[in-house]
Every structure is written in C-alpha cells, then in structure tokens.
Tab-separated table of C-alpha atoms and ligand atoms in Angstrom:
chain	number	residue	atom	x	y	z
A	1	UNK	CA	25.889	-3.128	-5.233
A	2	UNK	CA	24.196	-3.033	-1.751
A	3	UNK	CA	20.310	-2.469	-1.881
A	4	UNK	CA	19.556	1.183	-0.812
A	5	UNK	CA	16.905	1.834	1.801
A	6	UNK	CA	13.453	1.940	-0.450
A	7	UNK	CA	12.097	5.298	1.220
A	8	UNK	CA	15.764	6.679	0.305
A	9	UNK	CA	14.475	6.188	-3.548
A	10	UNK	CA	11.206	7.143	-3.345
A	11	UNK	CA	12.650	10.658	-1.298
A	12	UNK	CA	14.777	11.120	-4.523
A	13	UNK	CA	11.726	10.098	-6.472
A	14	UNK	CA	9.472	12.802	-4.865
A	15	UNK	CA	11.679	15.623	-5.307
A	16	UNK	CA	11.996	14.604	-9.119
A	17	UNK	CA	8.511	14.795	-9.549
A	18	UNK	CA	8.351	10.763	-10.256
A	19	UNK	CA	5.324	10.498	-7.746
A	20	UNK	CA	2.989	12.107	-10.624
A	21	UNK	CA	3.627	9.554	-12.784
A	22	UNK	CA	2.845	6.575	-9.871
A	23	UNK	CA	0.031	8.047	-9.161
A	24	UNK	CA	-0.980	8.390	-13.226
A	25	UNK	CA	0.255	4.611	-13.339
A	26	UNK	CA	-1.760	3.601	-10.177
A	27	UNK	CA	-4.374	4.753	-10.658
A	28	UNK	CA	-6.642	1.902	-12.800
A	29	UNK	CA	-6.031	0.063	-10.399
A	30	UNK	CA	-6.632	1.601	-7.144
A	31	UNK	CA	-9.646	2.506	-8.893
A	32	UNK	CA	-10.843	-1.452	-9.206
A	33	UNK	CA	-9.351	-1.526	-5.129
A	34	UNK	CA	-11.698	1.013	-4.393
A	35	UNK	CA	-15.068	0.001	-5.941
A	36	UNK	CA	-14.258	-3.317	-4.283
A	37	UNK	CA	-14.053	-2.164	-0.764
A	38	UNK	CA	-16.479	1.141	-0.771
A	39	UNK	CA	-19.367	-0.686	-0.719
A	40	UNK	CA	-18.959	-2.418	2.357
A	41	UNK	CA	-17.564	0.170	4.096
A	42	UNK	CA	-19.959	2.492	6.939
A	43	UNK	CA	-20.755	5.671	6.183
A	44	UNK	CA	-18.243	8.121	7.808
A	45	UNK	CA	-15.446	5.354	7.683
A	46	UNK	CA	-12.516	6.084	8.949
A	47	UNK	CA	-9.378	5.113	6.632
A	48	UNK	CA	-5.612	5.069	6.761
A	49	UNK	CA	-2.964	4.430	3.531
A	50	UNK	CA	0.474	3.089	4.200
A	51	UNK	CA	3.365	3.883	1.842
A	52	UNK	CA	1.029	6.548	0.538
A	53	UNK	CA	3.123	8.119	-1.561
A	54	UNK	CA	2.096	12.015	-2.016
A	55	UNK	CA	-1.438	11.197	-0.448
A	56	UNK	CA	-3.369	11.197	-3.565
A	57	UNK	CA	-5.126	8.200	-2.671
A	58	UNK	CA	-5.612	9.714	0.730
A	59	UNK	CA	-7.673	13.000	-0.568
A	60	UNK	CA	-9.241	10.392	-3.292
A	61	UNK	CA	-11.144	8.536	0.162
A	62	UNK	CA	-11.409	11.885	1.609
A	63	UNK	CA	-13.750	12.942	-1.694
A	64	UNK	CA	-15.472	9.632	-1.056
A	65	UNK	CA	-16.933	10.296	1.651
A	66	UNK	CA	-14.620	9.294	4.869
A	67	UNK	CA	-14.783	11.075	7.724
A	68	UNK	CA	-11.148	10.385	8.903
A	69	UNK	CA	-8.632	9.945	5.880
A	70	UNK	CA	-5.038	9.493	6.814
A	71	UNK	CA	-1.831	8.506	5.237
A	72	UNK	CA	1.745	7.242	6.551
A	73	UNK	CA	5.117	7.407	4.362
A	74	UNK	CA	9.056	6.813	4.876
A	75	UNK	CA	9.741	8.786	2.367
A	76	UNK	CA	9.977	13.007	3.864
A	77	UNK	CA	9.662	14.850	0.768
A	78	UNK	CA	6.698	12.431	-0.313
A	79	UNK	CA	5.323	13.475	3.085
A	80	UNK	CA	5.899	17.244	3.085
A	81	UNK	CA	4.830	17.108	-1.087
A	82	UNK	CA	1.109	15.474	0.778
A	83	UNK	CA	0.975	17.955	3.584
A	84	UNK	CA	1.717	21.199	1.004
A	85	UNK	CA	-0.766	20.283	-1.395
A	86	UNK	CA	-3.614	19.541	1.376
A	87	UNK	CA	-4.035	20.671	4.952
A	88	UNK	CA	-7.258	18.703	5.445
A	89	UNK	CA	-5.966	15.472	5.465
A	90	UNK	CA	-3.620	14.139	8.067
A	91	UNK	CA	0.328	12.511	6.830
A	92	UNK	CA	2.178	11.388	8.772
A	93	UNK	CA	6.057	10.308	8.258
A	94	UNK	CA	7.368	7.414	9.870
A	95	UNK	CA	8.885	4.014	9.215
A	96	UNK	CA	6.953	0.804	8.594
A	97	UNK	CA	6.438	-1.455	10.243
A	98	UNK	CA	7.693	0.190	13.151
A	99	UNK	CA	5.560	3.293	12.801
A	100	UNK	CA	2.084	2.368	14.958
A	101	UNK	CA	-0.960	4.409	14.650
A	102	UNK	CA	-2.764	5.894	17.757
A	103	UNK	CA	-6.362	4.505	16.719
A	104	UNK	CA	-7.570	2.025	14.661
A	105	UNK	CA	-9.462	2.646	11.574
A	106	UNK	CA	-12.308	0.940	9.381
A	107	UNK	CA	-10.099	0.854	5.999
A	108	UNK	CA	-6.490	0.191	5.746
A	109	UNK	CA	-5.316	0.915	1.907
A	110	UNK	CA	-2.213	0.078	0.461
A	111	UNK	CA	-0.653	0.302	-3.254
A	112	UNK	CA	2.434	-0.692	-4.147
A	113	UNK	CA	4.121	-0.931	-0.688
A	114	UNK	CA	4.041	-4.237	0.846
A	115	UNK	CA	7.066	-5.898	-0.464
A	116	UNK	CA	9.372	-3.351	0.204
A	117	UNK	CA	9.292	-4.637	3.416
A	118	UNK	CA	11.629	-7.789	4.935
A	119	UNK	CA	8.879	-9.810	6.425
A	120	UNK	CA	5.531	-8.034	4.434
A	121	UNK	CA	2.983	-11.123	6.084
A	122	UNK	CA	4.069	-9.978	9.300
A	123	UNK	CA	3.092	-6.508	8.502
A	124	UNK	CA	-0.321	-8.102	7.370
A	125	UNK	CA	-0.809	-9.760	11.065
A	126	UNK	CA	-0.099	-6.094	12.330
A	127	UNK	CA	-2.378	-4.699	9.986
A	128	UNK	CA	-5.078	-7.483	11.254
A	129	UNK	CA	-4.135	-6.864	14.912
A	130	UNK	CA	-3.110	-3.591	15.582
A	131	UNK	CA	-4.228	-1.097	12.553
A	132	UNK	CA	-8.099	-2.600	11.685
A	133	UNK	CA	-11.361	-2.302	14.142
A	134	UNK	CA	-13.527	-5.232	14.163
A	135	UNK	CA	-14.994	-5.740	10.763
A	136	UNK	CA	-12.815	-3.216	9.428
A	137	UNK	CA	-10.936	-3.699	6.038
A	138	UNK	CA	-7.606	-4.293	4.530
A	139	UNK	CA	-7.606	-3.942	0.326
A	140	UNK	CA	-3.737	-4.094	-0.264
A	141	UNK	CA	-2.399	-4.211	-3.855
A	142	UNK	CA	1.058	-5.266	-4.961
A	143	UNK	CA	2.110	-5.337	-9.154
A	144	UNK	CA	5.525	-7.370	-7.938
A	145	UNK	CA	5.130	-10.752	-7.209
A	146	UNK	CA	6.031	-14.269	-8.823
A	147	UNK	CA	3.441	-14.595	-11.699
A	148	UNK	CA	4.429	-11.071	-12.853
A	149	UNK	CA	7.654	-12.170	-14.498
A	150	UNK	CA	8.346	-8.282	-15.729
A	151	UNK	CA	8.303	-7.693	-12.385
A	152	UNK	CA	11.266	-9.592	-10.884
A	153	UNK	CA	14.313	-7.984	-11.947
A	154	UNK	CA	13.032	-4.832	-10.476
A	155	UNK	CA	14.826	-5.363	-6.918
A	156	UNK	CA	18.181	-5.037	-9.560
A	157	UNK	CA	16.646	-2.407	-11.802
A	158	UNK	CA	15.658	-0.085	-8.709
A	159	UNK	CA	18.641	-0.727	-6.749
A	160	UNK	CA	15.713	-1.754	-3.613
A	161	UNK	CA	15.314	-4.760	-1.617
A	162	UNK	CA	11.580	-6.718	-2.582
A	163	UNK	CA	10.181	-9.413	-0.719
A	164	UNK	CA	9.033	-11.547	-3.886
A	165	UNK	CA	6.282	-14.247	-2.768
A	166	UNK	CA	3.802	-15.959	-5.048
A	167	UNK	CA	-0.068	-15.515	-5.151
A	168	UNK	CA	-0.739	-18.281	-2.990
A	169	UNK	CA	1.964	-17.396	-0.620
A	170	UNK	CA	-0.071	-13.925	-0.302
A	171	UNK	CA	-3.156	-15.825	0.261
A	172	UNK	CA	-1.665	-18.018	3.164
A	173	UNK	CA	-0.235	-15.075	4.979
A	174	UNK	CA	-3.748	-13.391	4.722
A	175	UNK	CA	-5.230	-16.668	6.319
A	176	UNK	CA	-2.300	-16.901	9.175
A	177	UNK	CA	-2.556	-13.106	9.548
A	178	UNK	CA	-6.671	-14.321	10.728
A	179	UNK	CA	-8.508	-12.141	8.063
A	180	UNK	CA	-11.824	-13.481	6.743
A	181	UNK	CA	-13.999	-13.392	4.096
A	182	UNK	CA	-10.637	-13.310	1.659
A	183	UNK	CA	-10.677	-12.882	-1.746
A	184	UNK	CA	-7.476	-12.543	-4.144
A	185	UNK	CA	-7.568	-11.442	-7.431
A	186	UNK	CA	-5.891	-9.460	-10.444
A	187	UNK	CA	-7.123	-6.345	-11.757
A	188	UNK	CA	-6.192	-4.213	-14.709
A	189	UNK	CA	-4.395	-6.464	-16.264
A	190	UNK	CA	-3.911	-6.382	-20.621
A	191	UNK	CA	-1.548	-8.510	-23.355
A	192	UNK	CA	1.743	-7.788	-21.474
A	193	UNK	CA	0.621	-7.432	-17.319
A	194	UNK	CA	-1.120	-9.862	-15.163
A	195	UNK	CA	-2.317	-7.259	-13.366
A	196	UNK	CA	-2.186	-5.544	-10.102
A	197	UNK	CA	-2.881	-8.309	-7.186
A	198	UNK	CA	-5.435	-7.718	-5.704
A	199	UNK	CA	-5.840	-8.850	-1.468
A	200	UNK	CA	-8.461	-8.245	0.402
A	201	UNK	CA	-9.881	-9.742	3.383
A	202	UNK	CA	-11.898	-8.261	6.665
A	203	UNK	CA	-11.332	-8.630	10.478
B	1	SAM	C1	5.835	2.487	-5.156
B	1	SAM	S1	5.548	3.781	-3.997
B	1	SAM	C2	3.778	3.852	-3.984
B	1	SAM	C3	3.235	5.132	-3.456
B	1	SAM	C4	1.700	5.244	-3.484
B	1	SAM	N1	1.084	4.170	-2.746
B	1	SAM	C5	1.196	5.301	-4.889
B	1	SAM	O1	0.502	4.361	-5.317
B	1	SAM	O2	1.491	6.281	-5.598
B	1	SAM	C6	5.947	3.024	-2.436
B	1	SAM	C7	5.861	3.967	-1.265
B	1	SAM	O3	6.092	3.199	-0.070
B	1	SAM	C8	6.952	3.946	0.784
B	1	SAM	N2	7.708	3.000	1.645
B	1	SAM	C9	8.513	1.998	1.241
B	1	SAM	N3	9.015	1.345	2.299
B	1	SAM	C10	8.513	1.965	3.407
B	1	SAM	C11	8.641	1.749	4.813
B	1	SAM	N4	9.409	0.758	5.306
B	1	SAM	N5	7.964	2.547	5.659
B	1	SAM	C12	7.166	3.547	5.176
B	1	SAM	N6	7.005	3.811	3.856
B	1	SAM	C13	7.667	3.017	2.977
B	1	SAM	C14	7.860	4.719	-0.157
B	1	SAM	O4	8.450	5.846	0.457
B	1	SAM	C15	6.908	5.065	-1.301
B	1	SAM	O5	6.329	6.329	-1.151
C-alpha cells in the first residue's frame, strides 16, 4: 500500500483523541529536552515548536517563562484542537519544510517530527539558517531511528513514510547543518527502549 501523507494520520489522530496519549507518552522525555536547553536560554526567550502536535509543549515553554511561545503543525484539527484550548499562544498550520516563519526565535523545539520528513538534515540546515537567531537553540528529539530496532517497522505499522538514519548520521547532519557546541544523547530510556535521541546543538 502507498504511504499516506503523515499530517493526513495525525489529522485522523487528533480528532480521535490519540494526541492525549502522545503527549502522556512524550512527555519524560521532553521533560529531559527541556532541563537541557532552559538553562542556557535568556530570560524572555522567544521559542517556536514544529510538528507540535496540540501545542502542549507550546503552553509548557509558555509556563516557563518565554515571552514569545509559538507552534507550527500539518495536521488542521491538531491545529484548531491547540488554538481552542489556548488563545494566548500563537499555532499556526502549515506544511514543513515549506512553511517559513516571519522572525526568528531563540529556541526551536521539536518531538517526534523530524523524520517524517523526505530530506529531515535539510530541514536541520533551515532550522540553522532560517528559523534560529545567533546563539539561539535547536533541542530536537526523534524515538525512530536505527539503534531503536522497535522502531523500524513503524513506517509499515503506521502506513507513513520515515526517513530512518542512524545516530551518527544525525550527528553529521547537525555538523553540515553548521550548529556548534553539539551534543547527542539518549534520554528516558529502560529494559526494552534506547531512549528518545536526544540533538542539540546552538548557532
Ligand atoms: C508524532 S506527532 C508529535 C506531536 C508533538 N510533537 C508531540 O510530541 O505530541 C508528529 C507531528 O508532526 C506533524 N507533522 C508531520 N509531518 C509534518 C509536516 N511535513 N509539516 C508539518 N507538520 C508535520 C504531525 O501532524 C504531528 O502532529
């Protein structure tokens, strides 16, 4: 059977409720993501989310302290879930990586996103070059990738195309994409998961 568009599933997903349970399932980990990155971020930061689901993660930086939280999905109903729970926060809906924002932030976030794209280490040398100020951050987390072996019949399971690359693959399109100070790593792992990997790196 032909892959279906990934923001397709996830519109189904949202209107089934399924977005609760990523967020319940997310959420150790995004939770090691963030006390990574908050402590080198300014006060005030400014911070955007991509694939960003029902914008939990989006109020979550809100709460902790940024001045300018924002989130971007493909997925409508994930959108319009994000924009009827909270009117605060900006979402907007749009395609990656087509979709470009109109300023550049301090933090870019991501969770479970990047390899739903074709070329993802493309979208990090965006992320580097058009999303991120100078010094600004990008913490992205991914739970499919080669040393995960639960993880690689998902593209069959879910019916959705995944880019599947290797840690150090990761790691070289951080370095190509120019980020510094990089640091890889796997968090919230136990007996039967790796863990979440973990890339961050600052322009
Ligand atoms: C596995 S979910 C993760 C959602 C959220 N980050 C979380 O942790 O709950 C992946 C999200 O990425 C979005 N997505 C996938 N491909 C996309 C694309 N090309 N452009 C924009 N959003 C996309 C989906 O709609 C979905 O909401």
């Amino acid at each position: 059977m032909q892959p279906r568009p990934a923001v397709d599933v996830f519109h189904e997903w949202a209107q089934l409720g399924k977005d609760e349970g990523m967020e319940r399932g997310h959420a150790a980990s995004v939770g090691h993501m963030l006390d990574m990155i908050l402590p080198k971020l300014p006060d005030g930061f400014s911070a955007i989310d991509l694939g960003c689901g029902n914008g939990w993660v989006v109020r979550k930086l809100k709460g902790l302290g940024a001045k300018n939280a924002q989130g971007i999905d493909g997925a409508p109903e994930m959108v319009s879930k994000a924009k009827s729970i909270d009117s605060v926060c900006q979402y907007h809906y749009g395609l990656l990586p087509e979709w470009k924002p109109e300023q550049k932030f301090d933090f870019v976030h991501s969770m479970e996103f990047l390899y739903y794209l074709k070329r993802p280490l493309e979208m990090l040398k965006s992320i580097h070059d058009e999303w991120l100020n100078d010094g600004g951050w990008l913490v992205a987390g991914v739970d499919h990738y080669l040393e995960n072996p639960d993880s690689l019949n998902w593209p069959e399971h879910v019916g959705v195309h995944m880019t599947t690359l290797s840690i150090e693959q990761w790691k070289q399109g951080m370095i190509a994409a120019g980020f510094s100070k990089i640091k890889m790593t796997q968090v919230a792992g136990n007996d039967c998961f790796p863990g979440t990997l973990v890339m961050l790196g600052q322009v």
